[in-house]
Coordinates of N, CA and C in Angstrom, one line a residue:
Chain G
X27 N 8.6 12.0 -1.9 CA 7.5 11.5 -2.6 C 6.2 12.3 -2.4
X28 N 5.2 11.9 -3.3 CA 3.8 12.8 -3.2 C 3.3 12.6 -1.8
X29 N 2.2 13.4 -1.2 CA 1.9 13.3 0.1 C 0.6 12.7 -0.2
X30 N -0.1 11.8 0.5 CA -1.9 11.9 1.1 C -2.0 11.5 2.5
X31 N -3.0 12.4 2.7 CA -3.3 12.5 4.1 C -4.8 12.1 4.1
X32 N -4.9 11.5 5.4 CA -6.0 10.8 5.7 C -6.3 11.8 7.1
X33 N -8.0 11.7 6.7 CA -8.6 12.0 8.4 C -10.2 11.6 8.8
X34 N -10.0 11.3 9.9 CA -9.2 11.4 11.7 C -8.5 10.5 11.0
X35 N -7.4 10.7 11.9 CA -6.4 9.7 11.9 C -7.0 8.2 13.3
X36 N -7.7 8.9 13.9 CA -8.2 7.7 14.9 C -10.2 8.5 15.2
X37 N -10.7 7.2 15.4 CA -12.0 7.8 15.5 C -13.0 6.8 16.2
X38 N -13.6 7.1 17.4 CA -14.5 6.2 18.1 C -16.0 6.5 17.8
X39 N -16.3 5.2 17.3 CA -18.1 5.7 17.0 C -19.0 4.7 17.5
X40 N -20.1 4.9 17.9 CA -21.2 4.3 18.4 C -21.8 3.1 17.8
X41 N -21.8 1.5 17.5 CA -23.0 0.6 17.2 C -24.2 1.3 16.0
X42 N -23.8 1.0 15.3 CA -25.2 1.6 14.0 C -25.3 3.1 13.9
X43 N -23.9 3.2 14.1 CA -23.9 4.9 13.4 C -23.3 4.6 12.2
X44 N -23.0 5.8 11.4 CA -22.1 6.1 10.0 C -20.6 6.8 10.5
X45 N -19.8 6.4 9.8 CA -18.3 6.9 9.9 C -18.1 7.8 8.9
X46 N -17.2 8.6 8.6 CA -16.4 8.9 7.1 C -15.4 9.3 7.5
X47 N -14.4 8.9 6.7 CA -13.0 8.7 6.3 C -12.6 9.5 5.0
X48 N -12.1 10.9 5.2 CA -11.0 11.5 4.0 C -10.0 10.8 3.7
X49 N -9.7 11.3 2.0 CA -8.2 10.9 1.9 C -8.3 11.9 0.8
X50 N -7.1 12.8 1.1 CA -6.7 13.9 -0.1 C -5.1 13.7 -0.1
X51 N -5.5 13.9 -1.5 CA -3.5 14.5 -1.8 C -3.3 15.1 -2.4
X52 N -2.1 15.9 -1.4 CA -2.0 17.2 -1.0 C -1.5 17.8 -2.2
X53 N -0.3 17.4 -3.0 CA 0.6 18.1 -4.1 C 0.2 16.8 -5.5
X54 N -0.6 16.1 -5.9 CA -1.1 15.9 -6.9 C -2.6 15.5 -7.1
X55 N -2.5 15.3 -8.7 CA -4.1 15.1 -8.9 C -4.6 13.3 -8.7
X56 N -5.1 13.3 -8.0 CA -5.2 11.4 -7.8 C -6.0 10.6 -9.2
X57 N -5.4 10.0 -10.2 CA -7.0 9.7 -10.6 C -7.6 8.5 -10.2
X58 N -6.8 7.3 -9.6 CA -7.1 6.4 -9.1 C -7.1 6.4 -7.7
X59 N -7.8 6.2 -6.6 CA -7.9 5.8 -5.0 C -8.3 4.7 -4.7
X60 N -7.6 3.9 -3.7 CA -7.6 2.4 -3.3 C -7.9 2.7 -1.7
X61 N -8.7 2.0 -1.6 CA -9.0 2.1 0.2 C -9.3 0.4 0.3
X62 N -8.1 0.4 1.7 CA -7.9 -1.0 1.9 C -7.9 -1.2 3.4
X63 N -8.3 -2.0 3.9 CA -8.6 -2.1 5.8 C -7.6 -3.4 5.7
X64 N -6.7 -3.4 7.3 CA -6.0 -4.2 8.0 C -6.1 -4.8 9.5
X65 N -6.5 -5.7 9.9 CA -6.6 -6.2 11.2 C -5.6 -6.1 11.9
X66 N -5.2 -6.4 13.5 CA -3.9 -6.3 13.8 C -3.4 -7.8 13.6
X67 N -1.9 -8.1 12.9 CA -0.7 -8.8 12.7 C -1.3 -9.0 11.6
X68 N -2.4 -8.2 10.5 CA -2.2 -9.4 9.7 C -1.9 -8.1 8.3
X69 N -2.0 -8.7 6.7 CA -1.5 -7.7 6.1 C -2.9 -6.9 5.7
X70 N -2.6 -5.7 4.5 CA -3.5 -4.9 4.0 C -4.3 -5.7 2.6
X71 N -5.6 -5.6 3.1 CA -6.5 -5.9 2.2 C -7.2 -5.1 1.4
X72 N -6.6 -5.0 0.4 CA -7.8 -4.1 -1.0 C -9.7 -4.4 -0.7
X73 N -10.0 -3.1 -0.4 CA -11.7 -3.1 -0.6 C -11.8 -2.4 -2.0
X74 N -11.4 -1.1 -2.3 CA -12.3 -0.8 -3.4 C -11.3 0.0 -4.2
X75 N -11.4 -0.2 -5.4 CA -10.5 1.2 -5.9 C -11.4 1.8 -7.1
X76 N -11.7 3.4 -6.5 CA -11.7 4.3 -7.4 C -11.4 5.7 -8.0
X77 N -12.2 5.4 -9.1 CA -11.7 6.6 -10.2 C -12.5 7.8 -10.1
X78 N -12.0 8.9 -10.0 CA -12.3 10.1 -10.1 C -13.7 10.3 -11.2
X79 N -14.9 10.6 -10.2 CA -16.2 11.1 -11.0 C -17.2 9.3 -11.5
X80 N -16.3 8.6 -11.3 CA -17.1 7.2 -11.5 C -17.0 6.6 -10.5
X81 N -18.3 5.3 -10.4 CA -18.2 4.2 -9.8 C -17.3 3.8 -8.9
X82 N -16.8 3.0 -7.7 CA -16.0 2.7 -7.0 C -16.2 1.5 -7.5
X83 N -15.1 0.2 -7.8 CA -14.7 -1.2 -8.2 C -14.6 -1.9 -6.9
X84 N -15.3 -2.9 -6.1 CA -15.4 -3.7 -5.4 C -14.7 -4.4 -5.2
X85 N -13.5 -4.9 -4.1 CA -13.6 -6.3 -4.5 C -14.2 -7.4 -3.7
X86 N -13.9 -8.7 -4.4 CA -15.5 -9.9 -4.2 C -15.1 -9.5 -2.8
X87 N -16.5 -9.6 -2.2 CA -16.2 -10.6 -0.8 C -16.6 -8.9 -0.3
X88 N -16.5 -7.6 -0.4 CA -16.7 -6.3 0.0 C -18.0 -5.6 -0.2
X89 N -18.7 -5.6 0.7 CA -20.2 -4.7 1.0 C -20.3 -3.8 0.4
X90 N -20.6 -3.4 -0.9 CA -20.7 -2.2 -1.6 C -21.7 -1.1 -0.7
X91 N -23.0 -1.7 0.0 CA -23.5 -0.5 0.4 C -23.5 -0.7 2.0
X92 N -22.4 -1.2 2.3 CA -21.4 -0.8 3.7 C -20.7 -0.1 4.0
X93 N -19.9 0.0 2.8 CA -18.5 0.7 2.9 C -18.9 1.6 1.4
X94 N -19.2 2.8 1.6 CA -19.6 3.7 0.5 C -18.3 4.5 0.5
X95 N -18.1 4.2 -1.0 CA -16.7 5.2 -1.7 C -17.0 6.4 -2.6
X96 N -16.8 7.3 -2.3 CA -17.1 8.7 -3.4 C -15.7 9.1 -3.8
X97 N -15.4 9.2 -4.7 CA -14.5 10.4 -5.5 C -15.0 11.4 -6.2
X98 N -15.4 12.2 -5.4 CA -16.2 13.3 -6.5 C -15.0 14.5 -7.1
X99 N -13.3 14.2 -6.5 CA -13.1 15.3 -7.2 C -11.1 14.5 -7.0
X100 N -10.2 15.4 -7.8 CA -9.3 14.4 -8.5 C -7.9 15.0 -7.3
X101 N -8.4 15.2 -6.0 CA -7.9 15.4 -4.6 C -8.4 14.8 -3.4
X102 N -9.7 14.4 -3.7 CA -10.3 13.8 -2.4 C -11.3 12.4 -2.4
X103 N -10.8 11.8 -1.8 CA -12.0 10.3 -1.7 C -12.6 10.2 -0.5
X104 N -13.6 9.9 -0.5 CA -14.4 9.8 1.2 C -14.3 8.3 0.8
X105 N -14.3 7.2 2.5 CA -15.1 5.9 2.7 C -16.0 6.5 4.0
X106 N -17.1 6.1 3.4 CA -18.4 5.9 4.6 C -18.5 4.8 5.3
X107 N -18.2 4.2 6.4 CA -18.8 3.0 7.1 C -19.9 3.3 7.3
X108 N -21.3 2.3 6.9 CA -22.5 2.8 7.3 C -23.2 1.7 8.6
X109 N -24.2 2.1 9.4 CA -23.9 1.5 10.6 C -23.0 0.4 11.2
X110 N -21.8 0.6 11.4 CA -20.9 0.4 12.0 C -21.0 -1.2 12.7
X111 N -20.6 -1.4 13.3 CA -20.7 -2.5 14.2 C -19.0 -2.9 14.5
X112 N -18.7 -3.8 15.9 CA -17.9 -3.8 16.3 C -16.9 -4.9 15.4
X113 N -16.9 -5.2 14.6 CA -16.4 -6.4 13.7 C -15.9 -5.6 12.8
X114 N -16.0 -4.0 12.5 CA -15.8 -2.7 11.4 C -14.7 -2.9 12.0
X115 N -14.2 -2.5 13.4 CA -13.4 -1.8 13.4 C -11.9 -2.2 13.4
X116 N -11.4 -1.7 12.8 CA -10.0 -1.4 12.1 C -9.0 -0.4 11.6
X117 N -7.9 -0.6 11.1 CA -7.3 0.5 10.5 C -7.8 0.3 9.0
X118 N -7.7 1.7 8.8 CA -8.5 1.6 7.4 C -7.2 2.5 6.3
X119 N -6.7 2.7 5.5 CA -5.4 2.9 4.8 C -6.3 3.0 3.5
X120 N -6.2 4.7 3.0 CA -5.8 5.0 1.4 C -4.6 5.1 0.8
X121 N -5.2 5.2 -0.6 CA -3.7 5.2 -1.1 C -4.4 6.4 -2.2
X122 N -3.3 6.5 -3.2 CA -3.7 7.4 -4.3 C -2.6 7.3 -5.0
X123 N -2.8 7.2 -6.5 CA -2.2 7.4 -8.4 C -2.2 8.5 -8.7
X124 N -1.5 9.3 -9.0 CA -1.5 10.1 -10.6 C -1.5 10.1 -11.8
X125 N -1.2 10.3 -12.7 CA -1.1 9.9 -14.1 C 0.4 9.7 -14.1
X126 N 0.4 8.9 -15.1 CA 2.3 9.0 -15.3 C 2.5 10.1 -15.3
X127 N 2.6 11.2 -16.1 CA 2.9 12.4 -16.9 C 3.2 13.5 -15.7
X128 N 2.7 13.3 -14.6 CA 2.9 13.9 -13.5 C 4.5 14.1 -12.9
X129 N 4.4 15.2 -12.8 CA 5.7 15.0 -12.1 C 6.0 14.4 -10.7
X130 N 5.2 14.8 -9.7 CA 5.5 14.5 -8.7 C 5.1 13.3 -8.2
X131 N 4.1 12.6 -8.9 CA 3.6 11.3 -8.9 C 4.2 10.3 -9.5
X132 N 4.0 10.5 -11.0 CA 3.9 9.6 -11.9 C 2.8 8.8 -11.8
X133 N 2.9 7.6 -11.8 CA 1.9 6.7 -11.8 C 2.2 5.8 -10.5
X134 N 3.7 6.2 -9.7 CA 3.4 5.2 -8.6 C 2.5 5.8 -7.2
X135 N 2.0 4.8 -6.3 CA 1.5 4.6 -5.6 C 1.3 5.3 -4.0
X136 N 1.0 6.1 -3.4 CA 1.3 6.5 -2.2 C 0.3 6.9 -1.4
X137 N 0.5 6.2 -0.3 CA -0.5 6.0 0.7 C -0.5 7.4 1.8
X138 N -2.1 6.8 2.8 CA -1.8 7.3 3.8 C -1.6 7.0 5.0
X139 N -1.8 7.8 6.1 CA -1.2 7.4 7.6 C -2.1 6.6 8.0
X140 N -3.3 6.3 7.8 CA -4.2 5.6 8.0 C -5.3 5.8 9.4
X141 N -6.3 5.5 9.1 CA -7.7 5.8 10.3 C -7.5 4.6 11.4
X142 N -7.9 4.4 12.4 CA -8.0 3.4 13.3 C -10.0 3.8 13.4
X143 N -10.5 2.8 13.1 CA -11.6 2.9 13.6 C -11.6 1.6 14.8
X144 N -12.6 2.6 15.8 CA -13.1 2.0 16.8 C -14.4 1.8 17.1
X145 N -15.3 1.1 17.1 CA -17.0 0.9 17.1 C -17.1 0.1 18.3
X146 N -17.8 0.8 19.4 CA -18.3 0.5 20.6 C -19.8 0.3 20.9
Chain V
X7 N -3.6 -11.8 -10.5 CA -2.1 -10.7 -10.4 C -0.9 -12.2 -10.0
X8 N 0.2 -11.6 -10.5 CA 1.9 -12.6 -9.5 C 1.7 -12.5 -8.6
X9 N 1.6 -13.5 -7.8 CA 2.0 -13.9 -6.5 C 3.7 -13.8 -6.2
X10 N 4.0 -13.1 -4.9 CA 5.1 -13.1 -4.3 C 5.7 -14.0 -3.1
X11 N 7.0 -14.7 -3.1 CA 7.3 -15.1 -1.4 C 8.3 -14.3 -1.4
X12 N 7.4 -13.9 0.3 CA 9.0 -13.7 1.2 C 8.9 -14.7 2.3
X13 N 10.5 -14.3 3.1 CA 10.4 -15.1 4.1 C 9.6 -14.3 5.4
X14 N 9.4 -15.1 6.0 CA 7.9 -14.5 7.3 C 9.2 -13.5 8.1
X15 N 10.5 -13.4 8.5 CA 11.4 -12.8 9.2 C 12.5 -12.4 9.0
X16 N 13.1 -11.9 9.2 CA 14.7 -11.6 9.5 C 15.2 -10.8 10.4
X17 N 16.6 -11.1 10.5 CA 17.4 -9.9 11.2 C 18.4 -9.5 11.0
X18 N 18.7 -8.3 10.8 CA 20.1 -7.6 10.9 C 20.8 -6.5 11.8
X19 N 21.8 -7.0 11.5 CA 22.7 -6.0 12.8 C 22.7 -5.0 12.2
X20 N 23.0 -3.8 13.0 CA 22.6 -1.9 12.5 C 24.0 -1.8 12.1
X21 N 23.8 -0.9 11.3 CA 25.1 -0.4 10.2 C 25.3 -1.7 8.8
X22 N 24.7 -2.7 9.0 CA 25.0 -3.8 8.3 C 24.6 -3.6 6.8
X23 N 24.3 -4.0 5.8 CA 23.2 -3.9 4.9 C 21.9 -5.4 5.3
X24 N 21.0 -4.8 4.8 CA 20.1 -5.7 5.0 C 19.8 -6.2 3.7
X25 N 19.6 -7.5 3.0 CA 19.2 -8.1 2.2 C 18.0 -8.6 1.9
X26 N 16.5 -8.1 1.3 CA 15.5 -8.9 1.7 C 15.2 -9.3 0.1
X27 N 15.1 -11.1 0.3 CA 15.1 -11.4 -1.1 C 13.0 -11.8 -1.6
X28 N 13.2 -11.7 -2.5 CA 11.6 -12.1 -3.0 C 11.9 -12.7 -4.2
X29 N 10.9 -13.8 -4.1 CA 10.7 -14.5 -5.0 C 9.4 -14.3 -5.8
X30 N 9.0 -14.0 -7.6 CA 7.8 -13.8 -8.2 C 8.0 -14.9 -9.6
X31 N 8.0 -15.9 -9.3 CA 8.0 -16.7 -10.7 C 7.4 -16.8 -11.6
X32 N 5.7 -16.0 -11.1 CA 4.8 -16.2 -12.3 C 4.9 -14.8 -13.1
X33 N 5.9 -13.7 -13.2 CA 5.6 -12.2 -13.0 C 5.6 -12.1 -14.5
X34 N 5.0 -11.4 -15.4 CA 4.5 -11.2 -17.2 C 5.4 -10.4 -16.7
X35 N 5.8 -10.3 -18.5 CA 7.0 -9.4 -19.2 C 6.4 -8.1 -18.6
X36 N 5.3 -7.6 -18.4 CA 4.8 -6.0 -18.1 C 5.1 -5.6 -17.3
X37 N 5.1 -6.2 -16.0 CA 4.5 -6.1 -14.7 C 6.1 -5.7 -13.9
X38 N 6.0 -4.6 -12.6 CA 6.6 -4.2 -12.5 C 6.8 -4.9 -10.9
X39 N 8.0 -4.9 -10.3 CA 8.1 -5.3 -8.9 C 8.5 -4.3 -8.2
X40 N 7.1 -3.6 -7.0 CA 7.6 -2.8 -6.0 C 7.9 -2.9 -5.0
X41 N 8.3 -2.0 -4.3 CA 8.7 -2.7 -2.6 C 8.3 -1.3 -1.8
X42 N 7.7 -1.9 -1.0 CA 7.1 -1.0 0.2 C 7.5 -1.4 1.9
X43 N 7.3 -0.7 2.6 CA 7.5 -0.9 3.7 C 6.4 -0.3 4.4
X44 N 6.1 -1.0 6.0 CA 4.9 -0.3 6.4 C 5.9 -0.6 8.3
X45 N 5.8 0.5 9.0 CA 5.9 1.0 10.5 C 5.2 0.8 10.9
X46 N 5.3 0.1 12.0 CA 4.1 -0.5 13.0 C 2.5 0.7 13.2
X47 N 1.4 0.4 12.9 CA 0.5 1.4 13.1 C 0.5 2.7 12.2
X48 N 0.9 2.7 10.9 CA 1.4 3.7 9.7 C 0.8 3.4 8.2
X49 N 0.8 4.6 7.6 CA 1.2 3.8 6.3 C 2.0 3.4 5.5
X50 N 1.7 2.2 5.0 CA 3.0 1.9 4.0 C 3.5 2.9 3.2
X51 N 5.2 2.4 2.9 CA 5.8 4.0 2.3 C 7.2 3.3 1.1
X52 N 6.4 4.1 0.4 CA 7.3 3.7 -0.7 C 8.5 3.6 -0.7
X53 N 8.7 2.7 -1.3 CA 10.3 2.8 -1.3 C 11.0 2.1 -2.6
X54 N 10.8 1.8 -3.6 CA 11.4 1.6 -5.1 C 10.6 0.7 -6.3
X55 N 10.8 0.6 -7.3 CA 10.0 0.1 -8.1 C 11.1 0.0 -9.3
X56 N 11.2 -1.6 -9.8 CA 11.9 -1.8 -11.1 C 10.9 -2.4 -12.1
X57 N 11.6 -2.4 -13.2 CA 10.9 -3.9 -14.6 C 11.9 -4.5 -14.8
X58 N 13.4 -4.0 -15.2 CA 14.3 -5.1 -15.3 C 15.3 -4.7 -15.0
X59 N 15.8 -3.6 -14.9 CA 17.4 -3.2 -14.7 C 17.1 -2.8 -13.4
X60 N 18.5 -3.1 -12.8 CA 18.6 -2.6 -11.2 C 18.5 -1.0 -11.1
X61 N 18.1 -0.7 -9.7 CA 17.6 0.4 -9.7 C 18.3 1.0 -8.0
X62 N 18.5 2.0 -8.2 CA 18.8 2.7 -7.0 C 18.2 3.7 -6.6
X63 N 17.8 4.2 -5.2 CA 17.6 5.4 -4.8 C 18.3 5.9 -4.0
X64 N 17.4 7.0 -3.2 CA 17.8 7.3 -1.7 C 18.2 6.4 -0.6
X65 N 16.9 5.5 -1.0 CA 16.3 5.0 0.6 C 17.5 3.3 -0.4
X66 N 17.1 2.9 -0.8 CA 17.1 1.4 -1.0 C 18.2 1.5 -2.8
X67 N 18.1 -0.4 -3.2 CA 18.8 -0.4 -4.5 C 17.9 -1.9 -4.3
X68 N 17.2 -1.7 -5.6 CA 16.7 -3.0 -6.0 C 17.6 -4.0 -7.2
X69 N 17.6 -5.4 -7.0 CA 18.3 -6.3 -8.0 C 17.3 -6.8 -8.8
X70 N 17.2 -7.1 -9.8 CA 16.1 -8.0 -10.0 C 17.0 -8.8 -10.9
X71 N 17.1 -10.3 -11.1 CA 17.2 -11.2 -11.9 C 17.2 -10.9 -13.6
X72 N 18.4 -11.7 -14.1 CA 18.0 -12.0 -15.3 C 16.8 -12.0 -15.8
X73 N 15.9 -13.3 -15.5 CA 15.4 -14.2 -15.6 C 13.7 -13.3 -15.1
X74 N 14.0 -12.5 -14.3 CA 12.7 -11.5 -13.9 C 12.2 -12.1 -12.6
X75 N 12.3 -13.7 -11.9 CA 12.1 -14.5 -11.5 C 12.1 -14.0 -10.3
X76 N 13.1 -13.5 -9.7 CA 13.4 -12.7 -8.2 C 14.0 -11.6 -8.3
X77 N 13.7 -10.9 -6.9 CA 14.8 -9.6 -7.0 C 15.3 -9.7 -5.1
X78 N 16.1 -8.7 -5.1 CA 16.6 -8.6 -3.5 C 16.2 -6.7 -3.3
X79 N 15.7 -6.6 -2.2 CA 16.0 -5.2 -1.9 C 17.1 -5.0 -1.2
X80 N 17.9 -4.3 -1.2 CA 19.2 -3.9 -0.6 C 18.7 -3.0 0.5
X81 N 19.1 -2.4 1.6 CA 19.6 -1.4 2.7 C 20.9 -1.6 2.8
X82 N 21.2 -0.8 2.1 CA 23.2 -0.8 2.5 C 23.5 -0.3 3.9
X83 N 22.8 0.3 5.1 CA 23.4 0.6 5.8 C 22.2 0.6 7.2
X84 N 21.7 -0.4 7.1 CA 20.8 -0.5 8.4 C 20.5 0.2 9.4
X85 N 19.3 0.8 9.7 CA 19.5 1.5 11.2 C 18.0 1.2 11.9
X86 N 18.0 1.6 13.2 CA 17.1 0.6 13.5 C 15.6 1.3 13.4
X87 N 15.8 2.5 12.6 CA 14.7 2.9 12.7 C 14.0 2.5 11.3
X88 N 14.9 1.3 10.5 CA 14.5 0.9 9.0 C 13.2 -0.6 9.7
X89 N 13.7 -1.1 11.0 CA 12.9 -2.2 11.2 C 11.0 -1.6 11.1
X90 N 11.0 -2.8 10.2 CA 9.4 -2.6 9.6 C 9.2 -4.0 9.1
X91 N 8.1 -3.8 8.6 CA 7.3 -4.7 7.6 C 7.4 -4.6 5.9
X92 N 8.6 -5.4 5.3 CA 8.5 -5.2 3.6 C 8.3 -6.1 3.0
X93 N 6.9 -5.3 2.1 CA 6.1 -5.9 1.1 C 6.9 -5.9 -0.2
X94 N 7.0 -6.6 -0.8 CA 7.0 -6.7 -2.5 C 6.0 -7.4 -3.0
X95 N 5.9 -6.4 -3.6 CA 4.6 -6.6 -4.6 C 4.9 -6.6 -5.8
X96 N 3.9 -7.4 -6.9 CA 3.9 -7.1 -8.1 C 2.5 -6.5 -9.0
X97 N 3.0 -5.7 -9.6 CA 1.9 -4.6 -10.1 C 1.9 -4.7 -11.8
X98 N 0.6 -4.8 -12.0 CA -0.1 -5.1 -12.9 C 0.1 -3.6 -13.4
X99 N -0.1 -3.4 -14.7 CA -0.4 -2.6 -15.3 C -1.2 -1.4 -15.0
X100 N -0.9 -0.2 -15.4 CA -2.5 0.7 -14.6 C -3.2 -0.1 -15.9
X101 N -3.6 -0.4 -16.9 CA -4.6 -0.2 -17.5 C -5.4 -1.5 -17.2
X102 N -4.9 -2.1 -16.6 CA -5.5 -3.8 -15.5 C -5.7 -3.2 -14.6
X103 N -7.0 -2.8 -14.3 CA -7.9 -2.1 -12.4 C -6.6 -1.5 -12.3
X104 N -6.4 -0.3 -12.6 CA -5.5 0.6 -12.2 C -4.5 0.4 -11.7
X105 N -3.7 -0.8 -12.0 CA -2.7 -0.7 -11.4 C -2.6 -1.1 -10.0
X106 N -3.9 -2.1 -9.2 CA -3.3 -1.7 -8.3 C -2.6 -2.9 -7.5
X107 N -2.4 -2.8 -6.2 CA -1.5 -3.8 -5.1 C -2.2 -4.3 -4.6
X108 N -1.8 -5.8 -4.7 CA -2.1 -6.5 -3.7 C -0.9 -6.7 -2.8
X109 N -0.8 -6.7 -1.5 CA -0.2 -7.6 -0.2 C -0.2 -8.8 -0.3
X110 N 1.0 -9.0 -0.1 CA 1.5 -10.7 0.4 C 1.6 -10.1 2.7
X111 N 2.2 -11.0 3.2 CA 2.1 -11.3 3.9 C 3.8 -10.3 4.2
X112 N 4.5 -10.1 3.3 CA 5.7 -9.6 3.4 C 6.7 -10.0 4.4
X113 N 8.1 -9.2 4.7 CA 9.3 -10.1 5.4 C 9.1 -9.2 6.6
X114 N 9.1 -9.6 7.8 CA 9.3 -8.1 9.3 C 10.9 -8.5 9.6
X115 N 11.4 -7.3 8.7 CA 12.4 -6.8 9.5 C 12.9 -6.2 11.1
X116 N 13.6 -6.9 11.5 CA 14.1 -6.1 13.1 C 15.9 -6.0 12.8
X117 N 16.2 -4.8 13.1 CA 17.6 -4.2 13.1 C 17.6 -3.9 14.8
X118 N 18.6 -4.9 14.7 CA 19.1 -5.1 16.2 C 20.5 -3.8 16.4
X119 N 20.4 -3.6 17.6 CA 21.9 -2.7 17.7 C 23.3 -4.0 18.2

């Protein structure tokens, strides 16, 4: 299957700092990016999905200018945690789309290894 | 989006096939049923996607119902390094918010030796 990679894969940061979080893939063009955070035992929750050169899509209940999403290009998504706090921290998990038409994608779905954030 | 159940556990013995069934009753004629799995501390990883005819891969063989109603994921041959967490999901269209997934609570498999 297509690859995306996420980085740091684990990251400790300080009380009212900023974080950022890559997510690229590697062998296609993403047009869609989903960035979703999970607590421990429990499942993965969608925060935002977006599209290459536009807007990031919210969903309810998700701090738009907490958790800042950029796709500025149709390989890479940043999430910014912006001052941080200990209640942030989690695993945080991208994913990424293709277009159907793609070969190596298509249109399904493929994640990555995911960030562990830590806020001390 | 369709809501999915699974059952909260299971277990199977290694070499066995593993059966994990899902139930989606509300699922539209469009909408596709995927199934993912996720390794403790990883990310989820694909593993098949139907609309209505059964489907086989590598990794797995999905059933899905007449009726669209349920499907089973198959592991014909268990090993214990398949014990995880599988999600089925049902996916909307890309042109509905891109297509994307939501999580259910999914089945945690354990393959016992």
């Amino acid at each position: 299957g297509a690859v995306v990679s996420q980085h740091p894969s684990r990251v400790i940061c300080k009380s009212g700092t900023s974080v950022k979080i890559e997510c690229r893939s590697l062998d296609f063009q993403a047009t869609t990016m989903f960035w979703y955070r999970q607590f421990p035992k429990q499942s993965l929750m969608l925060m935002a999905t977006s599209n290459e050169g536009s807007k990031a899509t919210y969903e309810q209940g998700v701090e738009k200018d907490k958790f800042l999403i950029n796709h500025a290009s149709l390989t890479l998504s940043t999430l910014t945690v912006t001052s941080a706090h200990p209640e942030d921290s989690s695993f945080y998990i991208c994913s990424a789309r293709g277009d159907m038409f793609q070969a190596t994608s298509g249109n399904t779905i493929y994640f990555g290894e995911g960030s562990w954030l830590t806020v001390v | 989006d369709a809501k999915t159940t699974q059952p909260p556990s299971m277990d199977c013995a290694e070499g066995r096939a593993a059966n994990l069934p899902c139930n989606h009753s509300t699922i539209s004629g469009n909408e596709y049923v995927y199934w993912y799995r996720q390794i403790h501390s990883q990310g989820p990883q694909y593993i098949i996607h139907g609309l209505k005819n059964n489907e086989t891969n590598e990794m797995a063989s999905l059933i899905i119902t007449e009726d669209r109603k349920s499907s089973t994921l198959i592991l014909p041959h268990a090993t214990l390094r398949d014990t995880a967490v599988y999600y089925c999901i049902v996916r909307s269209p890309i042109y509905n918010q891109g297509g994307k997934l939501i999580f259910g609570q999914g089945t945690e498999l354990s393959v016992k030796p």
